[in-house]
Amino acid sequence: LSSRRHPEVQQMRDLVRRASTRRTQGVLIVEGPKVLHEALAAGFAPQLVLLDADAPESDELAEICTRAGAAVHWVSSDTLS
């Protein structure tokens, strides 16, 4: 995903910015590879994972998240900022 106009990118940006939206939708946002690893180890089952295409650990995380049943998308770091 490279466009800020993509619906999943817009949804994620809205969720990151608005706690009220997260509460209403019952969504937890996890940021960073360390926290994501910890969440997965604790049994968290992600629905959607956006990974930085340039991050060195992204390939491993993509594989782990896919096995956990998540939809995984690659994004540029600019896309979510």
Coordinates of C-alpha atoms in Angstrom, one line a residue:
L1 CA 0.0 0.0 0.0
S2 CA 1.5 3.3 -1.0
S3 CA -1.4 5.7 -1.0
R4 CA -2.7 7.5 2.0
R5 CA -6.1 7.4 0.3
H6 CA -6.3 3.6 0.4
P7 CA -9.3 2.6 2.7
E8 CA -7.2 0.4 5.0
V9 CA -4.6 3.1 5.4
Q10 CA -7.2 5.7 6.2
Q11 CA -8.9 3.4 8.7
M12 CA -5.6 2.7 10.4
R13 CA -4.6 6.4 10.6
D14 CA -8.1 7.2 12.0
L15 CA -7.7 4.5 14.6
V16 CA -4.3 5.7 15.6
R17 CA -5.4 9.2 16.1
R18 CA -8.8 8.6 17.8
A19 CA -9.1 6.7 21.0
S20 CA -12.9 7.0 20.9
T21 CA -12.9 5.2 17.5
R22 CA -10.7 2.4 18.9
R23 CA -13.1 2.0 21.9
T24 CA -16.2 2.1 19.8
Q25 CA -14.8 -0.6 17.4
G26 CA -13.1 -2.6 20.1
V27 CA -9.7 -2.2 18.4
L28 CA -6.2 -2.4 19.9
I29 CA -3.4 -0.8 18.0
V30 CA 0.0 -2.3 18.5
E31 CA 3.0 -0.3 17.2
G32 CA 6.6 -1.6 16.8
P33 CA 8.1 -5.1 16.2
K34 CA 8.9 -5.7 19.8
V35 CA 5.4 -5.0 21.1
L36 CA 3.9 -7.0 18.1
H37 CA 6.1 -10.0 19.0
E38 CA 5.0 -9.7 22.7
A39 CA 1.3 -9.5 21.7
L40 CA 1.5 -12.5 19.4
A41 CA 3.3 -14.5 22.1
A42 CA 0.5 -13.6 24.5
G43 CA -2.1 -15.0 22.1
F44 CA -3.2 -11.8 20.4
A45 CA -4.8 -12.6 17.1
P46 CA -4.3 -9.6 14.8
Q47 CA -6.8 -9.0 12.0
L48 CA -4.7 -6.5 10.0
V49 CA -1.0 -5.8 10.1
L50 CA 0.7 -3.0 8.2
L51 CA 4.5 -3.6 8.0
D52 CA 7.2 -1.1 6.9
A53 CA 8.5 -2.4 3.7
D54 CA 12.0 -1.1 4.6
A55 CA 12.3 -2.5 8.1
P56 CA 14.7 -5.5 8.4
E57 CA 12.4 -7.6 10.6
S58 CA 9.3 -7.2 8.4
D59 CA 9.7 -10.5 6.5
E60 CA 9.8 -12.5 9.7
L61 CA 6.9 -10.6 11.2
A62 CA 4.9 -11.0 8.0
E63 CA 5.3 -14.8 8.2
I64 CA 4.4 -14.9 11.9
C65 CA 1.3 -12.7 11.4
T66 CA 0.1 -14.6 8.4
R67 CA 0.3 -17.8 10.3
A68 CA -1.7 -16.1 13.1
G69 CA -4.4 -15.4 10.5
A70 CA -3.8 -11.7 9.9
A71 CA -4.1 -9.9 6.6
V72 CA -0.6 -8.4 6.1
H73 CA 0.1 -5.4 3.9
W74 CA 3.4 -3.7 3.1
V75 CA 3.5 0.1 3.4
S76 CA 6.1 2.7 3.1
S77 CA 6.9 4.6 6.3
D78 CA 5.6 7.8 4.6
T79 CA 2.2 6.3 4.1
L80 CA 1.2 6.2 7.7
S81 CA 2.8 9.4 8.8

